[in-house]
mmCIF file of C-alpha atoms in Angstrom:
data_model
loop_
_atom_site.group_PDB
_atom_site.id
_atom_site.type_symbol
_atom_site.label_atom_id
_atom_site.label_comp_id
_atom_site.label_asym_id
_atom_site.label_seq_id
_atom_site.Cartn_x
_atom_site.Cartn_y
_atom_site.Cartn_z
ATOM 1 C CA UNK A 105 38.947 -91.497 -18.618
ATOM 2 C CA UNK A 106 42.465 -91.328 -20.156
ATOM 3 C CA UNK A 107 43.768 -95.146 -20.873
ATOM 4 C CA UNK A 108 46.767 -94.996 -18.690
ATOM 5 C CA UNK A 109 44.442 -94.216 -15.615
ATOM 6 C CA UNK A 110 41.863 -96.706 -16.705
ATOM 7 C CA UNK A 111 44.637 -99.426 -16.722
ATOM 8 C CA UNK A 112 46.069 -98.539 -13.624
ATOM 9 C CA UNK A 113 42.539 -98.819 -11.744
ATOM 10 C CA UNK A 114 42.123 -102.169 -13.523
ATOM 11 C CA UNK A 115 45.371 -103.335 -11.966
ATOM 12 C CA UNK A 116 44.443 -102.023 -8.503
ATOM 13 C CA UNK A 117 41.287 -103.874 -8.637
ATOM 14 C CA UNK A 118 42.946 -107.090 -9.867
ATOM 15 C CA UNK A 119 45.492 -106.716 -7.065
ATOM 16 C CA UNK A 120 42.882 -106.590 -4.242
ATOM 17 C CA UNK A 121 42.967 -110.513 -4.417
ATOM 18 C CA UNK A 122 44.824 -111.884 -1.254
ATOM 19 C CA UNK A 123 46.363 -114.857 -3.135
ATOM 20 C CA UNK A 124 49.886 -113.791 -2.940
ATOM 21 C CA UNK A 125 49.699 -113.942 0.928
ATOM 22 C CA UNK A 126 49.504 -117.941 0.581
ATOM 23 C CA UNK A 127 53.056 -117.787 -0.039
ATOM 24 C CA UNK A 128 53.828 -116.316 3.399
ATOM 25 C CA UNK A 129 52.878 -119.678 5.067
ATOM 26 C CA UNK A 130 54.547 -123.006 4.924
ATOM 27 C CA UNK A 131 52.893 -124.621 2.238
ATOM 28 C CA UNK A 132 53.783 -127.117 -0.683
ATOM 29 C CA UNK A 133 52.278 -126.940 -4.047
ATOM 30 C CA UNK A 134 51.070 -130.419 -5.597
ATOM 31 C CA UNK A 135 49.435 -129.657 -8.997
ATOM 32 C CA UNK A 136 47.132 -131.879 -11.295
ATOM 33 C CA UNK A 137 45.182 -130.977 -14.334
ATOM 34 C CA UNK A 138 42.428 -128.774 -13.233
ATOM 35 C CA UNK A 139 43.109 -129.938 -9.789
ATOM 36 C CA UNK A 140 45.385 -127.805 -8.189
ATOM 37 C CA UNK A 141 46.259 -128.662 -4.657
ATOM 38 C CA UNK A 142 47.990 -126.478 -1.763
ATOM 39 C CA UNK A 143 49.446 -128.465 1.247
ATOM 40 C CA UNK A 144 49.519 -126.565 4.458
ATOM 41 C CA UNK A 145 48.834 -127.317 8.176
ATOM 42 C CA UNK A 146 45.949 -124.931 8.249
ATOM 43 C CA UNK A 147 43.966 -124.999 5.244
ATOM 44 C CA UNK A 148 41.062 -123.362 7.056
ATOM 45 C CA UNK A 149 43.388 -120.249 7.709
ATOM 46 C CA UNK A 150 44.385 -119.889 4.109
ATOM 47 C CA UNK A 151 40.961 -120.198 2.488
ATOM 48 C CA UNK A 152 40.335 -116.595 3.458
ATOM 49 C CA UNK A 153 43.166 -115.295 1.547
ATOM 50 C CA UNK A 154 41.884 -116.998 -1.555
ATOM 51 C CA UNK A 155 38.179 -116.636 -1.466
ATOM 52 C CA UNK A 156 35.482 -113.673 -0.546
ATOM 53 C CA UNK A 157 34.072 -114.052 2.899
ATOM 54 C CA UNK A 158 31.604 -111.157 2.718
ATOM 55 C CA UNK A 159 28.937 -110.022 0.336
ATOM 56 C CA UNK A 160 30.798 -109.263 -2.846
ATOM 57 C CA UNK A 161 33.328 -107.352 -1.174
ATOM 58 C CA UNK A 162 35.979 -107.854 -4.000
ATOM 59 C CA UNK A 163 38.359 -109.740 -1.861
ATOM 60 C CA UNK A 164 39.916 -113.085 -3.222
ATOM 61 C CA UNK A 165 39.921 -114.582 -6.586
ATOM 62 C CA UNK A 166 36.757 -113.672 -8.479
ATOM 63 C CA UNK A 167 34.272 -116.814 -8.585
ATOM 64 C CA UNK A 168 36.277 -119.035 -6.286
ATOM 65 C CA UNK A 169 33.493 -120.914 -4.243
ATOM 66 C CA UNK A 170 33.615 -123.773 -1.536
ATOM 67 C CA UNK A 171 32.366 -127.257 -2.579
ATOM 68 C CA UNK A 172 32.859 -129.463 0.335
ATOM 69 C CA UNK A 173 34.783 -130.676 2.961
ATOM 70 C CA UNK A 174 36.843 -133.903 2.281
ATOM 71 C CA UNK A 175 37.271 -136.727 4.840
ATOM 72 C CA UNK A 176 37.614 -135.334 8.445
ATOM 73 C CA UNK A 177 38.940 -131.953 7.344
ATOM 74 C CA UNK A 178 42.008 -133.385 5.354
ATOM 75 C CA UNK A 179 41.026 -131.485 2.486
ATOM 76 C CA UNK A 180 38.738 -128.399 1.543
ATOM 77 C CA UNK A 181 37.563 -128.471 -2.023
ATOM 78 C CA UNK A 182 36.930 -125.160 -3.821
ATOM 79 C CA UNK A 183 35.665 -124.621 -7.668
ATOM 80 C CA UNK A 184 36.460 -121.478 -9.819
ATOM 81 C CA UNK A 185 33.135 -121.226 -11.356
ATOM 82 C CA UNK A 186 34.143 -118.885 -14.530
ATOM 83 C CA UNK A 187 36.732 -121.626 -15.616
ATOM 84 C CA UNK A 188 35.574 -124.807 -13.877
ATOM 85 C CA UNK A 189 39.036 -125.322 -12.207
ATOM 86 C CA UNK A 190 39.365 -127.188 -8.817
ATOM 87 C CA UNK A 191 41.568 -126.141 -6.086
ATOM 88 C CA UNK A 192 42.243 -128.246 -2.899
ATOM 89 C CA UNK A 193 43.763 -127.275 0.380
ATOM 90 C CA UNK A 194 45.021 -130.255 1.711
ATOM 91 C CA UNK A 195 46.231 -130.558 5.374
ATOM 92 C CA UNK A 196 49.831 -131.477 5.383
ATOM 93 C CA UNK A 197 52.066 -131.294 8.405
ATOM 94 C CA UNK A 198 55.910 -130.838 8.007
ATOM 95 C CA UNK A 199 56.789 -132.938 11.188
ATOM 96 C CA UNK A 200 54.353 -135.729 10.567
ATOM 97 C CA UNK A 201 54.041 -136.045 6.748
ATOM 98 C CA UNK A 202 52.365 -139.325 7.280
ATOM 99 C CA UNK A 203 49.439 -137.996 8.860
ATOM 100 C CA UNK A 204 46.773 -137.058 6.310
ATOM 101 C CA UNK A 205 43.846 -136.118 8.973
ATOM 102 C CA UNK A 206 44.427 -132.885 10.957
ATOM 103 C CA UNK A 207 44.430 -133.749 14.935
ATOM 104 C CA UNK A 208 41.639 -130.919 15.167
ATOM 105 C CA UNK A 209 39.406 -129.120 12.630
ATOM 106 C CA UNK A 210 37.300 -125.944 13.134
ATOM 107 C CA UNK A 211 36.165 -124.935 9.814
ATOM 108 C CA UNK A 212 35.500 -121.243 10.936
ATOM 109 C CA UNK A 213 36.495 -119.364 7.832
ATOM 110 C CA UNK A 214 34.959 -122.213 5.660
ATOM 111 C CA UNK A 215 31.738 -121.538 6.924
ATOM 112 C CA UNK A 216 31.858 -118.086 6.146
ATOM 113 C CA UNK A 217 32.851 -118.402 2.587
ATOM 114 C CA UNK A 218 30.435 -117.030 -0.196
ATOM 115 C CA UNK A 219 28.530 -119.928 -1.784
ATOM 116 C CA UNK A 220 26.416 -118.252 -4.422
ATOM 117 C CA UNK A 221 27.940 -119.401 -7.894
ATOM 118 C CA UNK A 222 27.159 -116.210 -9.494
ATOM 119 C CA UNK A 223 29.441 -113.261 -9.689
ATOM 120 C CA UNK A 224 28.727 -110.318 -7.862
ATOM 121 C CA UNK A 225 29.172 -106.713 -9.443
ATOM 122 C CA UNK A 226 32.736 -106.265 -7.749
ATOM 123 C CA UNK A 227 33.758 -109.748 -8.726
ATOM 124 C CA UNK A 228 32.854 -109.476 -12.163
ATOM 125 C CA UNK A 229 34.438 -106.208 -12.532
ATOM 126 C CA UNK A 230 37.613 -107.672 -11.070
ATOM 127 C CA UNK A 231 37.417 -110.771 -13.353
ATOM 128 C CA UNK A 232 36.919 -108.610 -16.354
ATOM 129 C CA UNK A 233 39.797 -106.609 -15.474
ATOM 130 C CA UNK A 234 42.224 -109.578 -15.587
ATOM 131 C CA UNK A 235 44.286 -109.244 -18.694
ATOM 132 C CA UNK A 236 43.991 -111.882 -21.832
ATOM 133 C CA UNK A 237 46.607 -114.761 -21.518
ATOM 134 C CA UNK A 238 47.726 -116.585 -24.558
ATOM 135 C CA UNK A 239 47.819 -120.278 -24.062
ATOM 136 C CA UNK A 240 51.648 -120.326 -24.060
ATOM 137 C CA UNK A 241 51.850 -117.766 -21.329
ATOM 138 C CA UNK A 242 49.011 -120.043 -19.412
ATOM 139 C CA UNK A 243 51.621 -122.977 -19.817
ATOM 140 C CA UNK A 244 54.427 -120.964 -18.717
ATOM 141 C CA UNK A 245 53.103 -119.331 -15.689
ATOM 142 C CA UNK A 246 50.984 -122.495 -14.729
ATOM 143 C CA UNK A 247 54.466 -124.263 -14.928
ATOM 144 C CA UNK A 248 55.778 -121.547 -12.622
ATOM 145 C CA UNK A 249 53.186 -122.146 -9.898
ATOM 146 C CA UNK A 250 53.769 -125.859 -10.074
ATOM 147 C CA UNK A 251 57.345 -125.255 -9.034
ATOM 148 C CA UNK A 252 57.033 -122.642 -6.538
ATOM 149 C CA UNK A 253 58.183 -124.957 -3.679
ATOM 150 C CA UNK A 254 61.014 -126.784 -5.442
ATOM 151 C CA UNK A 255 64.680 -126.921 -4.407
ATOM 152 C CA UNK A 256 67.963 -128.541 -4.899
ATOM 153 C CA UNK A 257 70.388 -128.269 -2.238
ATOM 154 C CA UNK A 258 73.311 -129.998 -3.930
ATOM 155 C CA UNK A 259 72.938 -127.448 -6.804
ATOM 156 C CA UNK A 260 72.258 -124.570 -4.418
ATOM 157 C CA UNK A 261 69.151 -123.022 -5.806
ATOM 158 C CA UNK A 262 65.411 -122.998 -4.586
ATOM 159 C CA UNK A 263 62.346 -121.243 -5.646
ATOM 160 C CA UNK A 264 60.752 -120.939 -1.991
ATOM 161 C CA UNK A 265 57.554 -119.145 -3.150
ATOM 162 C CA UNK A 266 59.690 -116.478 -4.297
ATOM 163 C CA UNK A 267 59.768 -114.582 -0.926
ATOM 164 C CA UNK A 268 60.673 -117.565 1.591
ATOM 165 C CA UNK A 269 64.147 -118.300 0.741
ATOM 166 C CA UNK A 270 64.671 -121.812 2.158
ATOM 167 C CA UNK A 271 68.500 -121.971 1.757
ATOM 168 C CA UNK A 272 71.354 -120.458 3.859
ATOM 169 C CA UNK A 273 71.736 -117.502 2.075
ATOM 170 C CA UNK A 274 72.234 -113.807 3.461
ATOM 171 C CA UNK A 275 69.298 -111.843 4.004
ATOM 172 C CA UNK A 276 68.538 -108.733 1.938
ATOM 173 C CA UNK A 277 69.029 -106.302 4.625
ATOM 174 C CA UNK A 278 68.023 -103.203 2.519
ATOM 175 C CA UNK A 279 64.824 -104.706 1.052
ATOM 176 C CA UNK A 280 61.504 -103.376 2.160
ATOM 177 C CA UNK A 281 58.271 -105.630 2.867
ATOM 178 C CA UNK A 282 57.399 -108.602 0.978
ATOM 179 C CA UNK A 283 55.548 -108.737 -2.145
ATOM 180 C CA UNK A 284 54.708 -110.537 -5.201
ATOM 181 C CA UNK A 285 53.207 -108.663 -8.294
ATOM 182 C CA UNK A 286 52.314 -110.100 -11.877
ATOM 183 C CA UNK A 287 51.114 -108.154 -14.607
ATOM 184 C CA UNK A 288 51.002 -108.308 -18.500
ATOM 185 C CA UNK A 289 48.853 -109.097 -21.297
ATOM 186 C CA UNK A 290 48.320 -112.065 -23.826
ATOM 187 C CA UNK A 291 52.137 -113.225 -24.551
ATOM 188 C CA UNK A 292 54.023 -110.934 -22.439
ATOM 189 C CA UNK A 293 54.162 -110.945 -18.649
ATOM 190 C CA UNK A 294 56.388 -109.332 -15.991
ATOM 191 C CA UNK A 295 56.813 -110.700 -12.451
ATOM 192 C CA UNK A 296 58.069 -108.857 -9.858
ATOM 193 C CA UNK A 297 58.883 -109.681 -6.081
ATOM 194 C CA UNK A 298 60.891 -108.753 -3.338
ATOM 195 C CA UNK A 299 61.464 -108.906 0.693
ATOM 196 C CA UNK A 300 64.245 -109.820 3.172
ATOM 197 C CA UNK A 301 63.971 -113.635 2.187
ATOM 198 C CA UNK A 302 63.387 -113.150 -1.312
ATOM 199 C CA UNK A 303 65.047 -115.701 -3.727
ATOM 200 C CA UNK A 304 67.222 -114.483 -6.759
ATOM 201 C CA UNK A 305 65.810 -114.365 -10.096
ATOM 202 C CA UNK A 306 68.717 -116.743 -11.203
ATOM 203 C CA UNK A 307 66.918 -119.570 -9.140
ATOM 204 C CA UNK A 308 63.485 -119.195 -10.841
ATOM 205 C CA UNK A 309 65.002 -119.290 -14.117
ATOM 206 C CA UNK A 310 67.014 -122.225 -13.331
ATOM 207 C CA UNK A 311 63.698 -124.273 -12.013
ATOM 208 C CA UNK A 312 61.784 -123.282 -15.239
ATOM 209 C CA UNK A 313 64.665 -124.466 -17.571
ATOM 210 C CA UNK A 314 65.855 -127.245 -15.602
ATOM 211 C CA UNK A 315 66.909 -130.266 -17.521
ATOM 212 C CA UNK A 316 65.272 -132.973 -15.339
ATOM 213 C CA UNK A 317 62.023 -130.867 -13.867
ATOM 214 C CA UNK A 318 61.796 -127.774 -16.169
ATOM 215 C CA UNK A 319 59.110 -126.919 -18.356
ATOM 216 C CA UNK A 320 59.635 -128.692 -21.771
ATOM 217 C CA UNK A 321 60.464 -126.276 -24.482
ATOM 218 C CA UNK A 322 61.320 -123.360 -21.911
ATOM 219 C CA UNK A 323 64.573 -121.572 -22.620
ATOM 220 C CA UNK A 324 66.578 -118.686 -20.739
ATOM 221 C CA UNK A 325 67.050 -115.355 -22.417
ATOM 222 C CA UNK A 326 68.791 -113.715 -19.524
ATOM 223 C CA UNK A 327 69.757 -114.558 -16.293
ATOM 224 C CA UNK A 328 71.018 -112.830 -13.249
ATOM 225 C CA UNK A 329 70.671 -112.053 -9.608
ATOM 226 C CA UNK A 330 67.974 -109.610 -10.194
ATOM 227 C CA UNK A 331 66.542 -109.960 -13.608
ATOM 228 C CA UNK A 332 65.867 -112.865 -15.808
ATOM 229 C CA UNK A 333 63.528 -113.711 -18.863
ATOM 230 C CA UNK A 334 62.239 -116.902 -20.099
ATOM 231 C CA UNK A 335 60.547 -117.869 -23.162
ATOM 232 C CA UNK A 336 58.170 -120.645 -24.085
ATOM 233 C CA UNK A 337 57.123 -120.769 -27.549
ATOM 234 C CA UNK A 338 55.395 -117.535 -28.158
ATOM 235 C CA UNK A 339 55.373 -116.425 -24.327
ATOM 236 C CA UNK A 340 57.719 -114.392 -22.548
ATOM 237 C CA UNK A 341 58.044 -113.916 -18.907
ATOM 238 C CA UNK A 342 60.309 -111.182 -17.176
ATOM 239 C CA UNK A 343 61.672 -112.048 -13.850
ATOM 240 C CA UNK A 344 62.611 -109.032 -11.704
ATOM 241 C CA UNK A 345 63.612 -108.837 -8.168
ATOM 242 C CA UNK A 346 63.431 -105.248 -6.305
ATOM 243 C CA UNK A 347 63.867 -103.874 -2.871
ATOM 244 C CA UNK A 348 59.954 -102.251 -3.181
ATOM 245 C CA UNK A 349 57.193 -102.461 -5.598
ATOM 246 C CA UNK A 350 58.404 -100.772 -8.829
ATOM 247 C CA UNK A 351 54.640 -99.518 -9.805
ATOM 248 C CA UNK A 352 51.120 -100.333 -9.403
ATOM 249 C CA UNK A 353 50.912 -102.244 -12.304
ATOM 250 C CA UNK A 354 53.182 -103.695 -14.995
ATOM 251 C CA UNK A 355 52.514 -103.327 -18.557
ATOM 252 C CA UNK A 356 55.815 -101.861 -19.821
ATOM 253 C CA UNK A 357 54.202 -99.744 -22.480
ATOM 254 C CA UNK A 358 52.375 -98.001 -19.727
ATOM 255 C CA UNK A 359 55.029 -97.273 -17.073
ATOM 256 C CA UNK A 360 55.992 -94.116 -18.250
ATOM 257 C CA UNK A 361 52.446 -92.857 -18.615
ATOM 258 C CA UNK A 362 51.786 -93.916 -14.752
ATOM 259 C CA UNK A 363 54.904 -92.081 -13.764
ATOM 260 C CA UNK A 364 53.266 -88.819 -15.407
ATOM 261 C CA UNK A 365 50.129 -89.652 -13.484
ATOM 262 C CA UNK A 366 52.073 -90.064 -10.226
ATOM 263 C CA UNK A 367 53.852 -86.464 -10.738
#
């Protein structure tokens, strides 16, 4: 099989995860070391975007499994078995933030999640298709995830999970459907997103390099409304705002080859 076809198939396999759909909900990211927490009004609803609910269907993050329900449904604890990382889906009400326990809890989707810690064939294929990531790129992308819900009204910027602009700015009327796409390898990564409520790339560059809450050592190379680039030590992250997805995968050295395949 030609290399560009093989890479395109690997990218499509990785893209089958529904993780990016978490951003469509009103969530807050609360990171801890190896213990990422996502705060949401309906944790049970969102677990179906992250974990497989069928027998090795290939949906969800490969190897993510339920561990336990904490409290009276105030958090759902999941473990990513290939890495040992933990993810908590915590209950959080925007209107009653002091209320830690949901007024009702029906863990319908939670009960349907796969519990076998061994990766199935499709999961293993999806996991193996994920490109390698340099430790500097891990720090840069993890830092972005930890800041996906940051905003600063007096400075006029907000990240808004990239596609949910919380500031009073005009909609992108010519834009298509919401999407978030990440692709790369080792030290070089490209993040693309778009939609009517998509935030400008300059806001994302701002939060990554902010003097107070930015990633220590991160520096902006370029920054505009539709394109930016941030470096952290050896890692680079290109940020691009588009009206529609540019391609099925984002390795820059392969874009021409994939275009030729489509023709």
